[in-house]
Coordinates of C-alpha atoms in Angstrom, one line a residue:
M11 CA 0.0 0.0 0.1
D12 CA 1.4 3.3 -1.0
P13 CA 2.4 5.8 2.1
E14 CA 0.1 8.8 2.6
P15 CA 1.3 11.6 0.4
S16 CA 3.0 14.5 2.2
F17 CA 2.1 18.1 1.6
E18 CA 5.2 18.5 -0.7
D19 CA 4.0 15.5 -2.9
T20 CA 0.5 17.0 -3.0
Y21 CA 1.9 20.7 -3.7
F22 CA 3.3 19.4 -7.1
D23 CA -0.2 17.9 -8.0
Y24 CA -1.6 21.4 -8.2
C25 CA 1.9 23.2 -9.2
P26 CA 3.5 20.7 -11.6
W27 CA 5.5 23.6 -13.2
D28 CA 7.7 23.7 -10.0
F29 CA 8.7 20.0 -9.9
A30 CA 11.6 20.3 -12.4
R31 CA 13.3 23.0 -10.1
H32 CA 12.0 21.9 -6.7
A33 CA 11.4 18.2 -6.5
S34 CA 13.6 16.1 -4.0
A35 CA 15.6 13.1 -5.1
A36 CA 12.8 11.0 -3.8
Q37 CA 10.0 12.7 -5.4
R38 CA 12.2 12.5 -8.7
A39 CA 12.6 8.7 -8.2
A40 CA 8.8 8.3 -7.4
Q41 CA 7.8 10.2 -10.7
A42 CA 10.1 8.1 -12.7
A43 CA 8.6 4.9 -11.3
R44 CA 5.0 6.3 -12.2
Q45 CA 6.2 7.0 -15.7
R46 CA 7.8 3.6 -16.1
R47 CA 4.4 2.1 -15.4
L48 CA 2.8 4.1 -18.0
T49 CA 5.5 3.1 -20.6
D50 CA 5.3 -0.7 -19.6
A51 CA 1.6 -0.3 -20.6
G52 CA 2.6 1.0 -23.8
A53 CA 2.5 4.8 -23.2
R54 CA 5.5 7.2 -24.7
V55 CA 6.4 9.7 -22.3
G56 CA 9.1 12.3 -23.1
P57 CA 11.9 14.0 -21.2
S58 CA 11.0 16.4 -18.5
C59 CA 7.4 15.5 -18.3
F60 CA 5.3 15.1 -15.1
V61 CA 2.2 13.1 -14.4
S62 CA 0.7 13.5 -11.1
A63 CA 0.0 10.4 -9.0
A64 CA -3.5 12.1 -8.0
A65 CA -4.5 12.3 -11.7
G66 CA -6.7 9.4 -13.3
V67 CA -4.8 8.5 -16.3
F68 CA -6.2 5.3 -18.0
P69 CA -5.6 5.7 -21.5
D70 CA -5.7 3.2 -24.5
G71 CA -2.7 5.0 -26.0
L72 CA -0.8 8.0 -24.7
D73 CA 2.0 9.8 -26.3
L74 CA 3.0 12.7 -24.0
G75 CA 5.3 15.1 -25.6
E76 CA 8.5 16.7 -24.0
G77 CA 8.1 19.0 -21.1
S78 CA 4.4 18.2 -20.6
Y79 CA 2.5 17.7 -17.7
I80 CA -0.8 16.2 -16.3
A81 CA -1.9 17.9 -13.0
G82 CA -3.7 16.5 -10.1
H83 CA -7.4 15.1 -10.3
A84 CA -7.1 15.6 -14.3
Y85 CA -8.9 12.5 -16.0
V86 CA -7.1 11.2 -19.0
T87 CA -8.5 8.3 -21.0
G88 CA -9.0 7.0 -24.7
E89 CA -6.1 7.7 -27.5
V90 CA -4.2 10.9 -26.5
A91 CA -1.2 12.6 -28.2
T92 CA 0.4 15.7 -27.4
G93 CA 3.2 17.8 -28.7
A94 CA 5.9 19.4 -26.5
D95 CA 5.2 21.9 -23.7
C96 CA 1.5 20.9 -23.2
T97 CA -0.4 21.3 -19.8
V98 CA -3.4 19.6 -18.7
N99 CA -4.1 21.5 -15.5
P100 CA -6.0 20.3 -12.4
Y101 CA -9.3 18.6 -12.6
A102 CA -9.3 18.8 -16.5
T103 CA -10.8 16.1 -18.5
V104 CA -9.2 14.6 -21.7
R105 CA -11.0 11.7 -23.1
G106 CA -11.6 10.0 -26.5
R107 CA -9.3 10.7 -29.5
I108 CA -7.4 13.8 -28.7
T109 CA -4.4 15.2 -30.7
L110 CA -2.6 18.2 -29.2
G111 CA 0.2 20.2 -31.0
D112 CA 3.0 21.9 -29.4
G113 CA 2.5 24.5 -26.6
V114 CA -1.2 23.8 -25.7
R115 CA -2.8 25.1 -22.4
I116 CA -5.9 23.5 -21.2
G117 CA -7.2 25.2 -18.0
A118 CA -8.6 23.8 -14.9
H119 CA -11.8 22.0 -15.0
S120 CA -12.1 22.2 -18.7
S121 CA -13.3 19.1 -20.6
L122 CA -12.0 18.0 -24.1
L123 CA -14.5 15.2 -25.1
G124 CA -13.4 13.2 -28.2
F125 CA -16.3 10.9 -28.1
N126 CA -20.0 10.9 -28.2
H127 CA -23.2 8.6 -27.2
G128 CA -25.9 7.5 -29.8
F129 CA -29.3 8.7 -28.3
A130 CA -31.7 7.0 -31.0
P131 CA -35.2 6.5 -29.5
D132 CA -35.4 2.7 -29.9
E133 CA -32.8 1.9 -27.3
P134 CA -31.8 3.1 -23.7
V135 CA -28.7 5.6 -23.9
H136 CA -26.4 3.2 -22.0
R137 CA -26.8 0.4 -24.5
Q138 CA -26.0 2.4 -27.4
P139 CA -22.5 2.6 -29.0
L140 CA -20.0 5.2 -28.7
T141 CA -18.8 7.0 -31.6
S142 CA -15.5 9.1 -31.8
K143 CA -14.7 11.5 -34.5
G144 CA -11.8 12.9 -32.5
I145 CA -10.6 16.5 -31.5
T146 CA -7.6 18.2 -33.0
V147 CA -5.9 21.3 -31.4
G148 CA -3.1 23.2 -33.1
D149 CA 0.0 24.6 -31.8
D150 CA 0.0 27.6 -29.3
V151 CA -3.5 27.1 -28.3
W152 CA -5.0 28.4 -24.8
I153 CA -8.2 26.7 -23.8
G154 CA -9.6 28.6 -20.7
S155 CA -10.9 27.2 -17.4
N156 CA -14.2 25.4 -17.4
A157 CA -14.3 25.2 -21.2
V158 CA -15.9 22.2 -23.1
V159 CA -14.7 21.2 -26.5
L160 CA -17.0 18.6 -28.2
D161 CA -16.2 15.6 -30.4
G162 CA -15.2 16.4 -34.1
V163 CA -13.9 19.9 -33.5
T164 CA -10.7 21.2 -34.9
I165 CA -9.1 24.1 -33.3
G166 CA -6.5 25.9 -35.4
D167 CA -3.1 27.2 -34.3
H168 CA -2.7 30.2 -32.2
C169 CA -6.4 30.2 -30.8
V170 CA -7.8 31.3 -27.5
V171 CA -10.8 29.7 -26.1
G172 CA -12.3 31.9 -23.4
A173 CA -13.2 30.3 -19.9
G174 CA -16.4 28.6 -19.6
S175 CA -17.1 28.5 -23.3
V176 CA -18.4 25.5 -25.1
V177 CA -16.8 24.7 -28.4
T178 CA -19.1 22.8 -30.9
K179 CA -17.7 23.9 -34.4
D180 CA -14.0 24.4 -35.7
L181 CA -12.1 27.6 -35.2
A182 CA -9.9 28.9 -37.7
P183 CA -6.2 29.7 -36.9
W184 CA -5.5 32.9 -34.7
T185 CA -9.5 33.0 -33.5
I186 CA -10.4 34.2 -30.2
A187 CA -13.5 32.5 -29.3
A188 CA -15.9 32.7 -26.2
G189 CA -19.4 32.0 -25.2
N190 CA -21.9 29.2 -25.4
P191 CA -22.1 28.0 -27.9
A192 CA -18.3 29.6 -28.6
R193 CA -18.5 32.4 -31.3
P194 CA -15.4 34.1 -33.0
M195 CA -14.7 37.4 -31.4
R196 CA -11.8 38.6 -33.1
D197 CA -8.4 37.8 -34.9
R198 CA -5.7 37.4 -32.1
R199 CA -3.2 39.2 -34.4
A200 CA -5.6 42.3 -34.8
S201 CA -4.7 43.3 -31.1
G202 CA -1.0 42.4 -31.4
G203 CA -1.3 39.1 -30.0
S204 CA -1.8 40.6 -26.6
R205 CA -4.5 43.0 -25.5
G206 CA -8.0 41.2 -25.4
G207 CA -6.4 38.0 -26.7
A208 CA -3.8 35.6 -25.7
P209 CA -0.9 36.9 -23.6
S210 CA 2.0 38.1 -25.4
D211 CA 5.5 36.5 -24.9
R212 CA 6.7 39.8 -23.6
T213 CA 4.1 39.6 -20.8
G214 CA 4.9 36.4 -19.8
D215 CA 8.7 37.2 -19.8
S216 CA 7.9 40.2 -17.6
V217 CA 6.0 38.2 -15.2
A218 CA 9.0 35.7 -15.0
R219 CA 11.5 38.3 -14.4
F220 CA 9.4 39.7 -11.8
A221 CA 9.0 36.3 -10.0
D222 CA 12.7 35.8 -10.0
R223 CA 13.4 39.3 -8.7
V224 CA 10.9 39.1 -5.6
R225 CA 12.0 35.6 -4.7
A226 CA 15.6 36.7 -4.3
Q227 CA 14.5 39.7 -2.1
A228 CA 11.7 37.9 0.0
A229 CA 13.7 37.1 3.2
E230 CA 14.9 40.7 3.2
V231 CA 11.5 42.2 2.9
V232 CA 10.3 40.2 5.8
E233 CA 13.4 40.7 7.8
R234 CA 13.1 44.4 7.7
C235 CA 9.6 44.3 9.3
W236 CA 10.9 42.2 12.3
N237 CA 11.8 43.8 15.6
P238 CA 14.3 41.7 17.5
D239 CA 13.7 43.7 20.8
T240 CA 10.1 42.8 21.0
G241 CA 10.2 39.5 19.0
R242 CA 7.3 40.6 16.9
Y243 CA 6.4 41.9 13.2
G244 CA 5.4 45.4 12.4
D245 CA 3.7 46.3 9.0
R246 CA 6.9 47.9 8.2
P247 CA 9.7 49.4 10.2
G248 CA 9.2 51.7 13.1
V249 CA 5.3 51.0 13.5
P250 CA 3.6 49.1 16.4
A251 CA 3.6 45.1 16.0
T252 CA 0.2 43.5 15.0
V253 CA -1.2 40.0 14.5
R254 CA -1.8 40.5 10.9
A255 CA 2.0 41.5 10.1
H256 CA 3.2 38.2 11.7
C257 CA 0.5 36.3 9.5
D258 CA 1.5 38.4 6.3
A259 CA 5.2 37.5 6.8
V260 CA 4.2 33.8 7.1
E261 CA 2.3 34.0 3.7
V262 CA 5.0 35.9 2.0
T263 CA 7.8 33.6 2.7
D264 CA 5.7 30.5 2.1
L265 CA 4.4 32.0 -1.2
L266 CA 7.9 32.7 -2.5
L267 CA 10.3 30.5 -0.7
G268 CA 8.2 27.6 0.4
T269 CA 9.5 28.1 4.0
P270 CA 8.5 29.8 7.3
P271 CA 10.0 33.2 8.1
A272 CA 13.8 32.8 9.3
Q273 CA 13.1 34.5 12.6
L274 CA 11.7 31.7 14.0
T275 CA 11.1 28.0 13.5
A276 CA 7.8 26.6 12.2
V277 CA 6.9 25.7 15.6
G278 CA 7.9 28.8 17.1
H279 CA 5.7 30.7 14.7
A280 CA 2.7 28.6 15.1
E281 CA 2.9 28.5 19.0
R282 CA 3.3 32.4 19.2
L283 CA 0.0 32.6 17.0
R284 CA -1.8 29.8 18.8
S285 CA -1.1 31.5 22.1
L286 CA -3.0 34.8 21.1
Q287 CA -6.3 32.9 20.8
D288 CA -9.0 33.7 23.4
P289 CA -10.2 30.2 24.6
V290 CA -13.6 31.4 25.5
S291 CA -14.9 32.9 22.0
G292 CA -12.2 31.5 19.9
L293 CA -11.3 34.9 18.5
V294 CA -7.9 36.3 18.4
P295 CA -7.8 39.9 19.4
E296 CA -5.0 42.5 18.4
L297 CA -1.9 42.5 20.4
A298 CA -1.8 44.7 23.5
P299 CA 0.3 47.8 23.5
D300 CA 3.1 45.8 25.3
G301 CA 2.9 43.2 22.5
G302 CA 1.3 40.6 24.6
P303 CA -2.4 39.0 23.9
G304 CA -5.0 41.5 23.7
V305 CA -8.4 41.7 25.4
L306 CA -11.9 41.2 23.4
P307 CA -14.9 43.1 24.2
A308 CA -17.9 41.5 25.8
P309 CA -19.9 39.5 23.4
A310 CA -23.4 40.5 22.2
H311 CA -26.4 38.6 23.2
D312 CA -26.1 36.1 20.3
G313 CA -22.5 35.4 21.5
W314 CA -20.6 37.2 18.8
V315 CA -18.0 39.5 19.6
E316 CA -17.9 42.7 17.8
D317 CA -14.1 43.5 16.9
G318 CA -12.9 43.9 13.4
H319 CA -9.6 43.0 14.0
A320 CA -10.6 39.6 15.6
E321 CA -13.0 38.9 12.8
Y322 CA -10.2 39.2 10.1
H323 CA -7.9 37.1 12.3
V324 CA -10.0 34.2 11.8
L325 CA -8.8 34.3 8.2
A326 CA -5.2 35.6 8.9
V327 CA -4.3 33.4 11.6
G328 CA -6.1 30.4 10.5
Y329 CA -4.6 30.4 7.1
A330 CA -1.2 31.2 8.5
L331 CA -1.4 28.3 11.0
D332 CA -2.2 26.0 7.9
L333 CA 0.9 27.1 6.2
L334 CA 2.8 26.2 9.2
G335 CA 1.4 22.7 9.4
S336 CA -0.7 23.9 12.7
R337 CA -4.3 24.8 13.7
F338 CA -5.9 26.9 16.3
A339 CA -5.8 25.7 20.0
H340 CA -9.5 26.2 20.2
P341 CA -12.6 26.0 18.0
V342 CA -14.0 29.3 16.9
H343 CA -16.9 28.9 19.6
A344 CA -18.3 32.4 18.6
A345 CA -19.4 30.8 15.3
L346 CA -20.0 27.3 16.6
R347 CA -22.5 28.3 19.2
M348 CA -24.5 30.4 16.8
T349 CA -28.0 29.0 16.0
P350 CA -29.6 29.4 12.5
D351 CA -32.1 31.8 14.0
Q352 CA -29.4 33.8 15.5
L353 CA -27.5 33.8 12.3
L354 CA -30.4 35.0 10.2
A355 CA -31.2 37.5 12.6
R356 CA -27.7 39.0 12.4
L357 CA -27.5 38.9 8.6
E358 CA -30.7 40.8 8.6
R359 CA -29.0 43.4 10.7
L360 CA -25.8 43.9 8.8
P361 CA -25.3 47.1 7.0
W362 CA -26.0 45.9 3.4
R363 CA -27.3 49.1 2.2
T364 CA -24.8 51.6 3.6
R365 CA -21.8 49.7 4.3
A366 CA -21.7 46.6 2.2
W367 CA -17.9 45.9 2.7
S368 CA -18.5 45.4 6.5
A369 CA -21.4 43.1 5.9
G370 CA -19.6 41.0 3.4
A371 CA -16.6 41.0 5.7
W372 CA -18.6 39.6 8.5
V373 CA -19.9 36.8 6.2
D374 CA -16.3 36.0 5.3
C375 CA -15.3 35.7 8.9
W376 CA -18.4 33.6 10.1
A377 CA -18.0 31.2 7.0
T378 CA -14.3 30.8 7.4
A379 CA -14.8 30.0 11.2
A380 CA -17.5 27.5 10.5
H381 CA -15.2 25.8 7.8
R382 CA -12.3 25.7 10.3
N383 CA -14.3 24.3 13.2
H384 CA -15.4 21.6 10.6
T385 CA -12.0 20.9 9.3
W386 CA -10.7 20.6 12.8
G387 CA -13.4 18.1 14.1
A388 CA -15.8 20.6 15.9
G389 CA -18.4 20.5 13.2
T390 CA -19.9 23.6 11.3
G391 CA -21.9 24.6 14.4
A392 CA -25.5 24.3 15.3
P393 CA -27.4 22.0 12.9
G394 CA -28.7 23.8 9.9
A395 CA -26.7 26.9 10.5
L396 CA -24.4 26.6 7.4
E397 CA -27.6 25.8 5.2
A398 CA -29.4 29.0 6.7
L399 CA -26.4 31.1 5.5
F400 CA -26.4 29.9 2.0
G401 CA -30.3 30.0 1.9
W402 CA -30.2 33.4 3.1
L403 CA -27.5 34.5 0.5
T404 CA -29.2 32.8 -2.3
T405 CA -32.4 34.5 -1.9
R406 CA -31.1 38.0 -1.3
V407 CA -28.9 38.2 -4.2
D408 CA -29.7 41.0 -6.5
P409 CA -30.5 39.2 -10.0
W410 CA -29.7 42.6 -11.8
T411 CA -26.2 43.0 -10.5
G412 CA -25.2 39.6 -8.9
M413 CA -24.3 41.8 -5.7
W414 CA -25.6 41.9 -2.1
G415 CA -26.4 45.4 -0.8
A416 CA -27.1 48.7 -2.6
A417 CA -26.0 49.0 -6.3
A418 CA -24.1 52.3 -6.1
S419 CA -23.8 55.5 -4.0
P420 CA -23.3 59.2 -5.4
T421 CA -20.2 59.5 -3.4
E422 CA -18.6 56.0 -3.6
G423 CA -20.3 54.5 -6.7
R424 CA -20.1 50.8 -6.6
L425 CA -17.1 50.6 -4.5
Q426 CA -18.9 49.3 -1.3
V427 CA -20.9 46.8 -2.9
V428 CA -18.3 45.3 -5.1
N429 CA -15.7 45.1 -2.3
G430 CA -18.4 43.4 -0.1
Y431 CA -19.0 41.1 -2.9
Y432 CA -15.3 39.8 -2.8
R433 CA -15.3 39.5 1.0
L434 CA -18.6 37.6 1.0
T435 CA -17.9 35.2 -1.9
R436 CA -14.5 34.6 -0.8
G437 CA -15.5 33.0 2.5
S438 CA -18.7 31.5 1.3
Y439 CA -18.9 30.3 -2.3
A440 CA -15.2 30.4 -3.2
Q441 CA -14.0 28.6 0.0
F442 CA -16.8 25.9 -0.2
G443 CA -16.4 25.5 -3.9
L444 CA -19.9 26.6 -4.9
A445 CA -21.1 28.5 -8.1
V446 CA -21.7 32.1 -7.6
P447 CA -25.1 33.2 -8.6
Y448 CA -25.8 35.4 -11.8
A449 CA -22.2 35.0 -13.0
E450 CA -22.7 37.1 -16.1
R451 CA -24.3 40.1 -14.1
V452 CA -21.4 39.8 -11.7
V453 CA -18.9 40.6 -14.6
D454 CA -21.1 43.5 -15.8
T455 CA -21.2 45.1 -12.5
V456 CA -17.6 44.6 -11.7
L457 CA -16.5 45.8 -14.9
D458 CA -18.4 48.9 -14.8
H459 CA -17.2 49.6 -11.3
A460 CA -13.6 49.0 -12.6
R461 CA -13.9 52.0 -14.9
D462 CA -14.4 54.3 -12.0
P463 CA -11.6 56.8 -12.0
R464 CA -12.1 57.5 -8.3
W465 CA -10.7 54.2 -7.5
F466 CA -8.7 53.0 -10.5
A467 CA -7.0 56.0 -12.0
P468 CA -3.1 55.1 -12.0
D469 CA -2.3 57.2 -9.0
R470 CA -5.4 56.3 -7.0
E471 CA -5.4 52.5 -7.0
N472 CA -4.7 50.5 -3.6
A473 CA -4.4 46.8 -3.2
C474 CA -7.9 46.3 -1.6
N475 CA -9.7 47.8 -4.6
V476 CA -7.6 46.1 -7.1
L477 CA -8.0 42.7 -5.3
D478 CA -11.7 43.2 -5.1
V479 CA -12.2 43.4 -8.8
A480 CA -9.7 40.8 -9.8
H481 CA -11.0 38.2 -7.5
P482 CA -14.7 38.4 -8.5
L483 CA -13.7 38.5 -12.2
W484 CA -11.5 35.6 -11.8
L485 CA -14.3 33.4 -9.8
A486 CA -17.0 34.7 -12.2
G487 CA -14.6 33.5 -15.1
R488 CA -14.7 30.0 -13.9
Q489 CA -18.3 29.9 -14.8
T490 CA -18.7 32.1 -17.7
G491 CA -16.7 33.5 -20.7
H492 CA -19.1 36.6 -20.8
R493 CA -16.9 39.6 -21.7
A494 CA -13.7 37.6 -21.6
A495 CA -11.6 39.7 -24.0
E496 CA -12.6 43.0 -22.0
V497 CA -11.8 41.0 -18.7
R498 CA -8.3 40.0 -20.0
T499 CA -7.7 43.5 -21.5
W500 CA -8.4 45.1 -17.8
A501 CA -6.2 42.4 -16.2
E502 CA -3.2 42.8 -18.5
E503 CA -3.2 46.7 -17.7
R504 CA -3.2 46.4 -14.1
L505 CA -0.8 43.6 -14.2
T506 CA 1.6 45.9 -15.9
R507 CA 0.9 48.5 -13.4
A508 CA 1.3 46.0 -10.5
L509 CA 4.9 44.7 -11.6
A510 CA 6.0 48.4 -11.6
R511 CA 5.1 49.0 -7.9
W512 CA 7.7 46.6 -6.4
R513 CA 10.3 48.3 -4.6
D514 CA 13.5 46.5 -4.1
G515 CA 14.2 45.2 -0.6
A516 CA 11.0 46.5 0.6
G517 CA 8.1 45.1 -1.2
F518 CA 4.9 46.5 -2.3
G519 CA 3.1 49.5 -0.7
F520 CA -0.5 49.0 0.0
G521 CA -1.4 52.1 -2.0
P522 CA -2.6 55.8 -1.6
A523 CA -3.4 56.6 1.9
G524 CA -7.1 56.7 2.6
E525 CA -8.1 55.5 -0.7
G526 CA -11.0 53.1 -0.1
G527 CA -11.3 54.1 3.4
A528 CA -8.5 52.1 5.0
G529 CA -5.1 50.7 4.5
P530 CA -1.6 51.6 5.5
G531 CA -0.7 53.7 2.6
R532 CA 2.0 54.1 -0.1
E533 CA 4.9 53.0 2.0
P534 CA 6.1 49.3 1.3
G535 CA 5.2 46.8 4.0
L536 CA 3.9 43.4 4.7
Q537 CA 0.3 44.0 4.0
G538 CA 0.7 45.5 0.6
T539 CA 3.3 43.0 -0.2
E540 CA 1.1 39.8 0.8
M541 CA -2.0 41.3 -1.1
W542 CA -0.2 42.6 -4.1
L543 CA 1.7 39.0 -4.7
A544 CA -1.8 37.5 -4.6
I545 CA -3.2 40.2 -6.8
V546 CA -0.3 39.7 -9.3
W547 CA -1.2 35.9 -9.5
L548 CA -4.9 36.6 -10.2
L549 CA -4.1 39.1 -12.9
A550 CA -1.5 36.9 -14.5
D551 CA -4.1 33.9 -14.6
L552 CA -6.7 36.2 -16.0
V553 CA -4.2 37.1 -18.7
G554 CA -3.0 33.4 -19.1
V555 CA 0.6 33.8 -17.8
A556 CA 0.5 32.7 -14.1
D557 CA 2.4 29.6 -14.7
R558 CA 5.5 31.9 -15.5
L559 CA 5.4 33.3 -11.9
G560 CA 6.3 29.9 -10.3
Y561 CA 4.2 30.3 -7.2
R562 CA 0.3 30.1 -6.3
P563 CA -1.1 31.5 -3.4
R564 CA -1.9 28.9 -0.5
G565 CA -3.2 31.1 2.2
I566 CA -6.1 33.6 2.4
H567 CA -6.2 34.2 -1.4
R568 CA -5.6 30.6 -2.7
P569 CA -7.5 30.0 -5.9
E570 CA -8.8 26.5 -4.9
P571 CA -11.7 25.9 -2.6
A572 CA -10.8 24.7 0.8
G573 CA -13.8 21.9 0.6
R574 CA -17.3 21.2 1.2
P575 CA -18.2 20.2 5.0
W576 CA -21.2 18.4 3.9
G577 CA -19.4 16.2 1.2
G578 CA -19.7 16.3 -2.7

């Protein structure tokens, strides 16, 4: 029986592009043995390939070209042949007679179905024969996440298929297509091969250079924010220590270096964070002025503790402990004890029409607490509480905007509602792996907000506001190719700006002081660095060059869902 996979093994299932650079000798030996089993069964696997142990690879014939990979939970059957440098990303399905050229990118959760069922009325479907015309994909093709390509289709060289598209007919070379059914939108060459279409080589090269630059400086960026006299992290030199700064330091070094910050051991970091939790509520207050554990206010009548810092620490500390291989010392009792009636009453009282960001942040905190409690064996809370949350959200969402709360205000436009949407969906739909309601309306609303110069002029952007557009566009884009070209255009513009924000040896600044009502300002620090690194990944993935970064968020801003407590 094979041993239980370690975290390091699982990491390569989802980030196979890192295998060649970072795998251990034992992991390389296990991969070589896996490939030998495939070749012994008749497959051909070229040099520098990777096939995840978590993938379902059961082909009648497999010819995997040099430098190609099959990631975790991909499903590959039939007769599959690829050229060089092809990628089958996590949870993708490639079945039937499939031929791929060189440099084909198949996004996560996409399906290439090179077969079909008969469905004549005289026999049950399961008794009818399969047919297969096959699927042919040319060189340099990008198939976005959640796309479906049906049997008999030929996709020409240099095509781009938008996320969520369903391709039912052939696509001529250089076509950018999106929708259900997929329709040609433009010729990729008409926009210089980049804006509104496939990412240019220049963008990918810029992203790769940026990643090498920040990785080399990660330890220095974190070190400058450590105060050896107090043994604590501040967001930047000379400011008081905070819980979030410690968590941000853990996230930055894990993301770029795959290690905890050098100032303490992993156990030392974890114990210091665990010691801050209030055992009664399960929440983590902000540090006291002397750097020790803080004190929470008295709970409300429903048992919840009104403290914005402590609410965010459910996310920050919980995910930092995950990255350190640890967990909270106590359940988050404040969420665990809340009954469905109390939960619904609090949801009704949240300031949806005036401060939708605050309302969404509360949902993010409660849902994350429920998920952590379940993951660590305490259950999700009172029976029916989690179902009550999603029931309330489903019945309160605005079908015209896809949002919760007031659509716009004269002073802030859509800022509150879009930023609140990010926080709400991050902790609920995204974290639990559920489809968001009205995905196309979400794209419309968020793109409209992203044109507001009050928040998105070059000298006004901050990390919060850009993140709160990038993530909803990324999340909704898993379900729909609606306005995909516009999304890519917006993402590439912001990606170029974001890369230029890095300050050597110091990291990223959050952004203009006071913009969006919060944030530490322009000076580089841990919060800005943690957030902008995640934003760069989201933007790069929207553009199609995230694999050039060599990192993938695993903490608060992880793209994969954490799971579903009720199964499925």
